[in-house]
Coordinates of C-alpha atoms and ligand atoms in Angstrom, one line a residue:
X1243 CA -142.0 -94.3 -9.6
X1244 CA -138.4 -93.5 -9.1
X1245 CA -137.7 -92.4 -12.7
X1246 CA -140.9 -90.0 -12.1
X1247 CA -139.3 -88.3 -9.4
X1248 CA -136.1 -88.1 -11.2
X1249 CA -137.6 -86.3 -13.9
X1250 CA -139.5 -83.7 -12.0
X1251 CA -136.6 -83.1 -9.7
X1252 CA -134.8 -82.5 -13.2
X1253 CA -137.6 -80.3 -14.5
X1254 CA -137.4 -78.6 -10.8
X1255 CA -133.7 -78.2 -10.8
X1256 CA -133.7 -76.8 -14.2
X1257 CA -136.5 -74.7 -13.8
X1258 CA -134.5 -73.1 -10.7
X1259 CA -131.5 -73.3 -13.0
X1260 CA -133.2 -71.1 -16.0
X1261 CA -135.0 -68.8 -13.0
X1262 CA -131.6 -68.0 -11.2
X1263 CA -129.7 -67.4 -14.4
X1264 CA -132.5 -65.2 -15.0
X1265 CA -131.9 -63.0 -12.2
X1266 CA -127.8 -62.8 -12.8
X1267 CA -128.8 -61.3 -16.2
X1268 CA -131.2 -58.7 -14.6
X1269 CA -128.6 -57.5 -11.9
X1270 CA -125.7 -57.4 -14.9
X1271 CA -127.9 -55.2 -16.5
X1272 CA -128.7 -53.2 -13.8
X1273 CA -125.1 -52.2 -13.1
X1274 CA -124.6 -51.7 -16.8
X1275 CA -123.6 -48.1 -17.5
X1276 CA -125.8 -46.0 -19.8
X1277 CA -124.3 -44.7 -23.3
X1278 CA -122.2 -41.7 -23.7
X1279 CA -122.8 -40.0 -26.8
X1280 CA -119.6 -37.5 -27.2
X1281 CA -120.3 -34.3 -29.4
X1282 CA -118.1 -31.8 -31.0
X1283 CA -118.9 -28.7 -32.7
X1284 CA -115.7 -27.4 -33.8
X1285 CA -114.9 -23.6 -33.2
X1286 CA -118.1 -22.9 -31.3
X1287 CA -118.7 -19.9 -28.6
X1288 CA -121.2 -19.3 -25.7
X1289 CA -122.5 -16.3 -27.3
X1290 CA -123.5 -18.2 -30.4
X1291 CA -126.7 -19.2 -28.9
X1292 CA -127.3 -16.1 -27.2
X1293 CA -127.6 -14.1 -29.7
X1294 CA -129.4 -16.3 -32.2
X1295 CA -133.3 -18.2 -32.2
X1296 CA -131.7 -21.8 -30.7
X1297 CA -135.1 -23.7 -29.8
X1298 CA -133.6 -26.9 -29.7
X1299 CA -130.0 -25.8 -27.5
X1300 CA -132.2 -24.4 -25.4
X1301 CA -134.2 -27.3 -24.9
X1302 CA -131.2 -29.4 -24.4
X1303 CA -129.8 -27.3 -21.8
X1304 CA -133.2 -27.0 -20.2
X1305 CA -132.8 -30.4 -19.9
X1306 CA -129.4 -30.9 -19.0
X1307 CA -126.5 -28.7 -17.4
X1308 CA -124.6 -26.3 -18.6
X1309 CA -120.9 -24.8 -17.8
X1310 CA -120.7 -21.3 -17.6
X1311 CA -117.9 -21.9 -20.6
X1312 CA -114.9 -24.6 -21.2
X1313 CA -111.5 -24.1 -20.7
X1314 CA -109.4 -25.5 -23.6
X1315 CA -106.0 -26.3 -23.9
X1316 CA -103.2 -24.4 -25.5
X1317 CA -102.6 -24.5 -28.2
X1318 CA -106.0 -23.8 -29.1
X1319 CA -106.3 -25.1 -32.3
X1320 CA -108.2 -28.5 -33.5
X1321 CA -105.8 -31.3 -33.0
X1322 CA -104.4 -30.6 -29.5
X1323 CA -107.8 -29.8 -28.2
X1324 CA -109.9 -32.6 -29.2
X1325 CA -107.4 -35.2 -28.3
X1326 CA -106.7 -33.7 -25.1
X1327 CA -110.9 -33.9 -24.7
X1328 CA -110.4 -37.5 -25.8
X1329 CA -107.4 -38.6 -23.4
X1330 CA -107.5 -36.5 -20.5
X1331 CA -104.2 -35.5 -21.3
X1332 CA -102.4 -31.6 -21.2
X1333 CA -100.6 -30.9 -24.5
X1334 CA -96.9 -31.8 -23.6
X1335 CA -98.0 -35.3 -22.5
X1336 CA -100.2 -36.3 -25.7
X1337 CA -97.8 -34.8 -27.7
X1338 CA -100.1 -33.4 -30.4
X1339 CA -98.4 -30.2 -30.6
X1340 CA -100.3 -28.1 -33.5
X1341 CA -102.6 -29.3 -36.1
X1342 CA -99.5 -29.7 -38.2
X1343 CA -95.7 -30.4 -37.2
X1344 CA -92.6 -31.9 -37.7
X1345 CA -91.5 -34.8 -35.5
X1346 CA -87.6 -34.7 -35.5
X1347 CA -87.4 -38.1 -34.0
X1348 CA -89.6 -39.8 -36.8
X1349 CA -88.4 -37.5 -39.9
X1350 CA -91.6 -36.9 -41.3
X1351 CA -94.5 -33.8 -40.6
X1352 CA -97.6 -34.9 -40.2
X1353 CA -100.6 -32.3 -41.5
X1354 CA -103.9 -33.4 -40.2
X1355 CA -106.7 -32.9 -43.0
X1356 CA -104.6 -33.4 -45.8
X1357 CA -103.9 -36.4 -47.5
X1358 CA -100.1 -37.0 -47.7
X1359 CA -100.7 -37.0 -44.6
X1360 CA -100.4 -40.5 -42.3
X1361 CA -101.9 -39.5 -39.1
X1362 CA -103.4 -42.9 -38.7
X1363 CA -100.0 -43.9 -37.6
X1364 CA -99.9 -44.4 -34.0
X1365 CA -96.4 -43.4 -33.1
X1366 CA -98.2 -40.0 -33.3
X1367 CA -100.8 -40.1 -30.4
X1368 CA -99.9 -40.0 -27.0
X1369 CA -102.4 -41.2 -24.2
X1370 CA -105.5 -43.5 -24.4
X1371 CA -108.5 -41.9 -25.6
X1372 CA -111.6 -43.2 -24.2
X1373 CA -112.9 -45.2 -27.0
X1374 CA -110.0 -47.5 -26.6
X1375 CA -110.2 -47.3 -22.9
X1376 CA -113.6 -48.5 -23.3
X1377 CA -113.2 -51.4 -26.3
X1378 CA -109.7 -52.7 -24.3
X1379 CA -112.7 -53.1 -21.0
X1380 CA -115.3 -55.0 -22.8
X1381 CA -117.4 -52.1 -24.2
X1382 CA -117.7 -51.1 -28.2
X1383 CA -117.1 -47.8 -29.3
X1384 CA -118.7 -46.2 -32.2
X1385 CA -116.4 -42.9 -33.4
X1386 CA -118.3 -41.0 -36.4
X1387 CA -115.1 -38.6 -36.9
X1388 CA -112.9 -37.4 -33.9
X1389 CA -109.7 -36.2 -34.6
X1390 CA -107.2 -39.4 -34.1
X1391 CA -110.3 -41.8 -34.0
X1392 CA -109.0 -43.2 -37.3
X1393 CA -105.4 -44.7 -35.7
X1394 CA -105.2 -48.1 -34.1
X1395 CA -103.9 -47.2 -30.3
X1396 CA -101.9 -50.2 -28.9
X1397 CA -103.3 -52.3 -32.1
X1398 CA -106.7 -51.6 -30.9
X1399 CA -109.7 -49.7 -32.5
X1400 CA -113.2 -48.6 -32.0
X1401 CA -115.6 -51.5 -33.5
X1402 CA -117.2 -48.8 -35.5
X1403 CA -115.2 -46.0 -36.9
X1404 CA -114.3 -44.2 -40.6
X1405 CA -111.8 -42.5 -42.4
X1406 CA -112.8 -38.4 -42.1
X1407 CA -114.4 -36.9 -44.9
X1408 CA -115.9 -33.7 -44.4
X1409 CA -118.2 -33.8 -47.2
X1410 CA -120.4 -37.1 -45.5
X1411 CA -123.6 -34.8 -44.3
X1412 CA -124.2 -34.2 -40.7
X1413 CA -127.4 -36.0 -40.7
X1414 CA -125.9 -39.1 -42.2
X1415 CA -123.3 -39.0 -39.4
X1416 CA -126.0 -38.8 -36.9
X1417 CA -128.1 -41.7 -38.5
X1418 CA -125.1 -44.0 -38.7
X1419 CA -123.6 -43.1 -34.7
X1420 CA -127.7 -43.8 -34.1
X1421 CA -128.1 -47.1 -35.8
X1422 CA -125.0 -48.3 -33.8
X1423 CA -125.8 -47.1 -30.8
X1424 CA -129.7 -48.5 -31.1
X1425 CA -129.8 -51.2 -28.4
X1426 CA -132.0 -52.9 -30.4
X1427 CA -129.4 -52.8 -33.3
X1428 CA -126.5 -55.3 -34.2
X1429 CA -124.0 -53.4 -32.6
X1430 CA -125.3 -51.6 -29.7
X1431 CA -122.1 -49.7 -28.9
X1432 CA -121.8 -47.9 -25.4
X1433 CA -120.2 -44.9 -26.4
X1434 CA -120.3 -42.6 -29.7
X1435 CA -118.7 -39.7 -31.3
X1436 CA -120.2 -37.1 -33.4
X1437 CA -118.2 -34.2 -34.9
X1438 CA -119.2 -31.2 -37.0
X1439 CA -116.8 -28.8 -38.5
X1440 CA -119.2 -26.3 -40.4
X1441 CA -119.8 -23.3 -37.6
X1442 CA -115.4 -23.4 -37.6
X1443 CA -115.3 -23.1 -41.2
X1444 CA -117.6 -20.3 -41.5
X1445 CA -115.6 -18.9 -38.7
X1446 CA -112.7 -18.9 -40.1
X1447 CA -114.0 -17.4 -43.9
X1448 CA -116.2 -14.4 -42.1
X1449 CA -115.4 -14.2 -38.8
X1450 CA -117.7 -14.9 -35.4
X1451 CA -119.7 -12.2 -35.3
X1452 CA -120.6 -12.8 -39.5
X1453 CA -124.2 -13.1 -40.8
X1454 CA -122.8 -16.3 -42.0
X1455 CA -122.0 -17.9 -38.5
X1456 CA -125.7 -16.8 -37.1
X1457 CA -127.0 -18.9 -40.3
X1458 CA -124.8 -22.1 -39.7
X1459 CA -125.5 -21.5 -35.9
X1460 CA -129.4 -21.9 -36.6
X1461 CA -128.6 -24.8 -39.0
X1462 CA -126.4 -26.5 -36.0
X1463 CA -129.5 -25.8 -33.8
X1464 CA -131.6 -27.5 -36.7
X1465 CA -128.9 -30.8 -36.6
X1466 CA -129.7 -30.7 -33.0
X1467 CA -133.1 -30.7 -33.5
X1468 CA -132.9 -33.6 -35.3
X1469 CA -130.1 -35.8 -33.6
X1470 CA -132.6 -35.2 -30.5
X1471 CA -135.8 -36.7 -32.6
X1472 CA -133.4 -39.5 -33.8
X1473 CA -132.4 -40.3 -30.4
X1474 CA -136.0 -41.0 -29.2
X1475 CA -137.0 -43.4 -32.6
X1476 CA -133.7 -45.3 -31.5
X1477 CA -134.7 -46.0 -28.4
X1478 CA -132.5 -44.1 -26.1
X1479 CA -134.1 -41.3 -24.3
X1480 CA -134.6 -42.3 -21.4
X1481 CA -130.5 -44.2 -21.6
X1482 CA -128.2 -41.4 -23.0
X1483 CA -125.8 -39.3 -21.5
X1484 CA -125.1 -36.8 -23.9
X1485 CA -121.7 -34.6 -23.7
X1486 CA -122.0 -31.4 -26.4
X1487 CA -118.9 -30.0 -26.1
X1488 CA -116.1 -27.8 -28.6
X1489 CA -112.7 -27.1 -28.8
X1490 CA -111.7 -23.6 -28.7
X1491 CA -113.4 -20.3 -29.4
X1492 CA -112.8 -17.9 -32.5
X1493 CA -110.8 -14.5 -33.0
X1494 CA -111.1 -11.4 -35.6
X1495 CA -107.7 -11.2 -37.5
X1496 CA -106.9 -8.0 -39.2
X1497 CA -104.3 -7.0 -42.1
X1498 CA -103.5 -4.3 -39.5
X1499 CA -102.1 -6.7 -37.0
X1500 CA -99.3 -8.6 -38.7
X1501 CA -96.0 -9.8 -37.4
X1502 CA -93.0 -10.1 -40.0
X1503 CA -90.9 -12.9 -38.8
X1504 CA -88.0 -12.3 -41.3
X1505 CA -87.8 -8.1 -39.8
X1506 CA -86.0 -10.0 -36.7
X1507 CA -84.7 -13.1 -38.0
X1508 CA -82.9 -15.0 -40.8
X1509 CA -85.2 -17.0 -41.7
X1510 CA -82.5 -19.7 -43.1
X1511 CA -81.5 -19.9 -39.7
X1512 CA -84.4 -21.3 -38.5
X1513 CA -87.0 -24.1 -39.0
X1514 CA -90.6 -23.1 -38.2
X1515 CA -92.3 -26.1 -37.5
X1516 CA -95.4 -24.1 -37.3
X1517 CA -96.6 -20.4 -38.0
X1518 CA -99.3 -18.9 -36.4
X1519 CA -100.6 -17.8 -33.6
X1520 CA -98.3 -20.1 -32.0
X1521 CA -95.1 -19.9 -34.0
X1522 CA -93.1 -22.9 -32.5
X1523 CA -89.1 -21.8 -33.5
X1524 CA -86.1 -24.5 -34.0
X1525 CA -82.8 -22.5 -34.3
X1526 CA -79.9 -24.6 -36.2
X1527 CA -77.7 -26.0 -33.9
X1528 CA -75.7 -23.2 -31.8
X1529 CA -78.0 -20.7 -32.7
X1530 CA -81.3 -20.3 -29.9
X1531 CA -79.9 -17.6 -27.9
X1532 CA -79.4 -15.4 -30.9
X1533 CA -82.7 -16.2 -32.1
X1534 CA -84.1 -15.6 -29.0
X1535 CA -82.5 -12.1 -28.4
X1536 CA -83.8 -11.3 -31.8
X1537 CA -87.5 -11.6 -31.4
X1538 CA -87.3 -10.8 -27.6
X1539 CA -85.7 -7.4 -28.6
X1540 CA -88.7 -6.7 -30.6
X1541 CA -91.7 -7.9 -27.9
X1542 CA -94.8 -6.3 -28.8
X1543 CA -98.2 -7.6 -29.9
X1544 CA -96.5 -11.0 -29.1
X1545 CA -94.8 -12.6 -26.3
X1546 CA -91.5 -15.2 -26.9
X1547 CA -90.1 -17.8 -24.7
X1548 CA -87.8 -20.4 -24.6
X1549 CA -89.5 -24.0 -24.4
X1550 CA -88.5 -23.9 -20.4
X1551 CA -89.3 -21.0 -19.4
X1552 CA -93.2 -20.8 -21.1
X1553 CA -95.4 -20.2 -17.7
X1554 CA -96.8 -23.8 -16.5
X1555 CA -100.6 -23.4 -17.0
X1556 CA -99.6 -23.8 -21.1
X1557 CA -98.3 -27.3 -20.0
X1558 CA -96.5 -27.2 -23.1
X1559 CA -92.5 -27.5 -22.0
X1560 CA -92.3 -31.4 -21.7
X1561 CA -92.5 -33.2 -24.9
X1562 CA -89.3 -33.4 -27.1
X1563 CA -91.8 -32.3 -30.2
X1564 CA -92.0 -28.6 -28.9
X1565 CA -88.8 -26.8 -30.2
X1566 CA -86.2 -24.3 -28.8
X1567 CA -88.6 -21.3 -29.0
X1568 CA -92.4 -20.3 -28.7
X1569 CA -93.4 -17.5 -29.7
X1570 CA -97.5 -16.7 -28.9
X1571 CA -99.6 -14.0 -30.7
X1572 CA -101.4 -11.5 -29.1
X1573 CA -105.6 -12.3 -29.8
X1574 CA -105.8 -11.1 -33.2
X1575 CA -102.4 -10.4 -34.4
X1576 CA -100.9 -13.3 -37.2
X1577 CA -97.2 -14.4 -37.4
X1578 CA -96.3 -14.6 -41.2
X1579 CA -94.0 -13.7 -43.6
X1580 CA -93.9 -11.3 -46.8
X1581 CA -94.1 -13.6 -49.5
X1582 CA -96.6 -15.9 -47.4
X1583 CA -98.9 -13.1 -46.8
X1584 CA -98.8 -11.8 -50.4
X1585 CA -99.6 -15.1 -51.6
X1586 CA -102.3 -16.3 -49.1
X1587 CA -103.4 -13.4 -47.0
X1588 CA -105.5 -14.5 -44.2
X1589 CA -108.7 -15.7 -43.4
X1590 CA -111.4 -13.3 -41.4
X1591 CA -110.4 -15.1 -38.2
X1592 CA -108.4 -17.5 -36.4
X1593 CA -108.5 -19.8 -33.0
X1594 CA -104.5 -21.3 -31.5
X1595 CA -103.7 -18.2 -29.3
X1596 CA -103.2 -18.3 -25.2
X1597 CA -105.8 -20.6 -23.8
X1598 CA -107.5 -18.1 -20.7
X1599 CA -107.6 -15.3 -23.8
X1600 CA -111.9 -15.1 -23.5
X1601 CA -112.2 -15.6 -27.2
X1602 CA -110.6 -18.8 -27.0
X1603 CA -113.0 -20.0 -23.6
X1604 CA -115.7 -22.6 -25.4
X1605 CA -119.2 -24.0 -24.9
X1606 CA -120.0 -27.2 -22.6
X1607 CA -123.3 -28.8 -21.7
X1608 CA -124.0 -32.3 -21.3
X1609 CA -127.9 -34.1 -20.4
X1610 CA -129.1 -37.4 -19.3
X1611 CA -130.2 -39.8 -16.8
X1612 CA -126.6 -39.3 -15.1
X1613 CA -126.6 -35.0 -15.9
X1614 CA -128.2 -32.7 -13.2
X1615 CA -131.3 -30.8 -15.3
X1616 CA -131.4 -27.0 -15.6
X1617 CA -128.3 -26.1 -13.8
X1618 CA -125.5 -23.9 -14.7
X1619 CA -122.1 -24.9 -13.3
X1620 CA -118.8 -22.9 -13.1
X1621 CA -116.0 -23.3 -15.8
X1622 CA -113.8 -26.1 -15.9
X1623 CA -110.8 -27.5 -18.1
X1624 CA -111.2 -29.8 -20.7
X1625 CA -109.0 -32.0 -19.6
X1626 CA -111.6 -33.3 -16.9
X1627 CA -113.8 -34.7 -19.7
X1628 CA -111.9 -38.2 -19.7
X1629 CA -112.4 -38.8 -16.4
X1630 CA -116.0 -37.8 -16.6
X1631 CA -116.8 -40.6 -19.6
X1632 CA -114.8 -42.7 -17.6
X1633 CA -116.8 -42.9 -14.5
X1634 CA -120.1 -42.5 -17.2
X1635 CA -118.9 -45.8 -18.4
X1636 CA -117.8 -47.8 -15.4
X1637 CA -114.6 -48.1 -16.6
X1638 CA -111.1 -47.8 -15.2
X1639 CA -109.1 -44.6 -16.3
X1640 CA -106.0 -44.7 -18.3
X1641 CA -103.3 -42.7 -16.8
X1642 CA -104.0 -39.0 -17.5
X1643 CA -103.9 -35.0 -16.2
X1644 CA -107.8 -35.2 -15.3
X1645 CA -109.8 -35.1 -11.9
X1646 CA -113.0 -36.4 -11.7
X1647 CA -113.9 -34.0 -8.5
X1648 CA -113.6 -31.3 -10.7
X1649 CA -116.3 -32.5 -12.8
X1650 CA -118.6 -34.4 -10.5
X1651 CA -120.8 -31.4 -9.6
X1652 CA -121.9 -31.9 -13.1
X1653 CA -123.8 -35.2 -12.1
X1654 CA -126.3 -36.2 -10.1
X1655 CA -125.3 -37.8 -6.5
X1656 CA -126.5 -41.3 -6.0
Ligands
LIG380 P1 -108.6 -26.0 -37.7 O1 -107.7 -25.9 -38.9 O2 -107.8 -26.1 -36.4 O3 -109.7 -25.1 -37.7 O4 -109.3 -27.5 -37.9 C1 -110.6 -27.7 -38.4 C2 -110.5 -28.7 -39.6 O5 -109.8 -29.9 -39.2 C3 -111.8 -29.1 -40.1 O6 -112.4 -28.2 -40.9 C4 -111.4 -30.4 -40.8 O7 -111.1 -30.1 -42.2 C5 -110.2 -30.9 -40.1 N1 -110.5 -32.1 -39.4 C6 -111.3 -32.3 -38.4 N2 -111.3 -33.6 -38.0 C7 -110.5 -34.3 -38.8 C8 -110.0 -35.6 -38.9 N3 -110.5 -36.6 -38.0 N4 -109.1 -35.9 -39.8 C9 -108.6 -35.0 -40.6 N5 -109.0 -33.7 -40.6 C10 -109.9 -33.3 -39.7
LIG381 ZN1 -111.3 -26.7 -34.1
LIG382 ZN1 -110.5 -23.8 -37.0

């Protein structure tokens, strides 16, 4: 008799066990954040969908909320940007000054997107970017190309991630981000990457208002299409925040607007660490203020200043990479030199130039269970985004530049 009530006391006790264990699992989930899919489409502008047949953008911001454009930071070229997007930080505190540049401190250049090049190394990148934020906090990351995604920050890396290749198609990126980001799948990561370089490229070649950018924009809106379809047969429509975003804008160049460094300067007595739009200047020693008087005597179609006197809102004095002088391109206009030009000429268009310059402004809509639906917001900065994924996430914020209030009216309240 006692060894029967013993044993159903132990059957009660564990089946109260099992039963409250139960219900810690269900409030864990509960307060489990939903996934953040992070998209880039480099070099893409507002009036790319306004002026093209975009069934599937405008389904997605139907659905979801919309900036009336993005604010990127300067430089406005592909390196800076997306790692500011990715950190939360302004230019002179990541320290990604250009997409390529010499770092005096390490003796060696790094040239993102070509392969000499060792920007895996992570004495490069400044800041946290959020898929470390979110792997050092217990989530798993799943980055299918962001710029810097590849490097190990503080020895740590996303679970998922892969060495860029721009010739993987856009459909198998989405298919692997999905399959990872599947909650029914092995890896079930909380936050993804997706990045698409085609629309820039095509930019670049025959310029944003080309035949040839309407096509790739319709073929985006296509990759949409199906990134949205794939999203639903992985189980995540009703879960996903999704964040479709850019990096900068796109401007006409013209053979007509050239600027001739070596009709001011000696070139010998200079290092140019980087060309155009933003031409960033390093005298030899003793020799700035010459420099400078050289190329400020000649101010036009360009502005030049010494690293401490660039106005603020560049945020771009403060990081021992940025030399002696900057020098900034009006929109359109190309710093160069005889023999380069000759040789190379230049593309159809260009991005880099003065951050508030419109052509530079970007796109920026996001939807999802956490997104407001059908809304149109005013601008913001890019720089908010971190802190936005951040607070998507649950997680803690690295130190950065960003304020979440800036972004909040993005979200619905709870
Ligand atoms: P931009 O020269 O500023 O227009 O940069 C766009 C180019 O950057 C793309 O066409 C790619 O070739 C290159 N790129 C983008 N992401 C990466 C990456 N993660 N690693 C290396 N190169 C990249
Ligand atoms: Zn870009
Ligand atoms: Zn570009």
């Amino acid at each position: 008799m006692i060894r029967k009530v013993l044993f159903i006391s132990i059957a009660l006790f564990l089946v109260l066990f099992t039963a409250n264990c139960n219900s810690a699992e269900t409030d864990l989930s509960q307060t489990y954040p939903n996934p953040v899919l992070l998209i880039s489409i480099d070099g893409f502008m507002n009036e790319y969908i306004e002026r093209n047949e975009t069934p599937n953008f405008d389904r997605f911001l139907a659905d979801g909320v919309q900036a009336e454009y993005l604010i990127p930071v300067f430089p406005t070229k592909t390196f800076p940007t997306h790692w500011t997007i990715a950190t939360g930080l302004y230019t002179e505190n990541h320290g990604i000054i250009a997409n390529s540049f010499y770092d005096y401190e390490l003796e060696d250049r790094i040239s993102f997107g070509t392969p000499e090049s060792t920007p895996n190394d992570e004495r490069w990148w400044g800041g946290e970017p959020i898929w470390i934020t979110a792997e050092k906090q217990g989530l798993t990351s799943a980055t299918f190309f962001w710029p810097g995604s590849e490097a190990s920050i503080s020895g740590v890396q996303s679970t998922k991630w892969i060495d860029y290749d721009g010739s993987i198609p856009n459909t198998t990126r989405i298919d692997s981000v999905m399959t990872w980001m599947n909650p029914q799948g092995d890896v079930r990561a909380d936050f993804g990457t997706l990045y698409f370089s085609f629309i820039d490229s095509r930019g670049h070649r025959y310029g944003p208002n080309s035949p040839e950018v309407d096509n790739a924009v319709i073929e985006m809106d296509e990759i949409l299409g199906y990134l949205l379809e794939q999203i639903e047969i992985n189980h995540l429509g009703e879960t996903i925040n999704i964040i479709l975003t850019s990096d900068h804008g796109m401007a006409e160049l013209s053979d007509e607007k050239l600027i001739f460094l070596e009709d001011m300067i000696n070139l010998d007595d200079v290092d140019i660490i980087d060309w155009s739009p933003v031409a960033l200047i390093k005298p030899e020693e003793g020799k700035t203020e010459k420099i400078y008087n050289a190329i400020k005597e000649n101010e036009q179609n360009y502005n030049v200043y010494l690293r401490e006197e660039l106005p603020e809102r560049f945020r771009f004095s403060n990081h021992y990479r940025i030399p002696e002088i900057v020098m900034i391109a009006d929109v359109g206009y190309t710093i160069t030199n005889r023999p380069f030009y000759e040789l190379r000429g230049i593309n159809a268009a260009t991005h880099g130039y003065d951050n508030l310059e419109p052509e530079m402004l970007t796109f920026f809509a996001a939807k999802g269970p956490d997104f407001k639906a059908g809304e149109i917001v005013p601008a913001f900065e890019s720089v908010h985004i971190y802190e936005l994924m951040a607070h998507l996430l649950n997680l803690t914020p690295a130190p950065n530049d960003g304020n979440f209030e800036e972004v909040e009216l993005l979200l619905i309240r709870d």
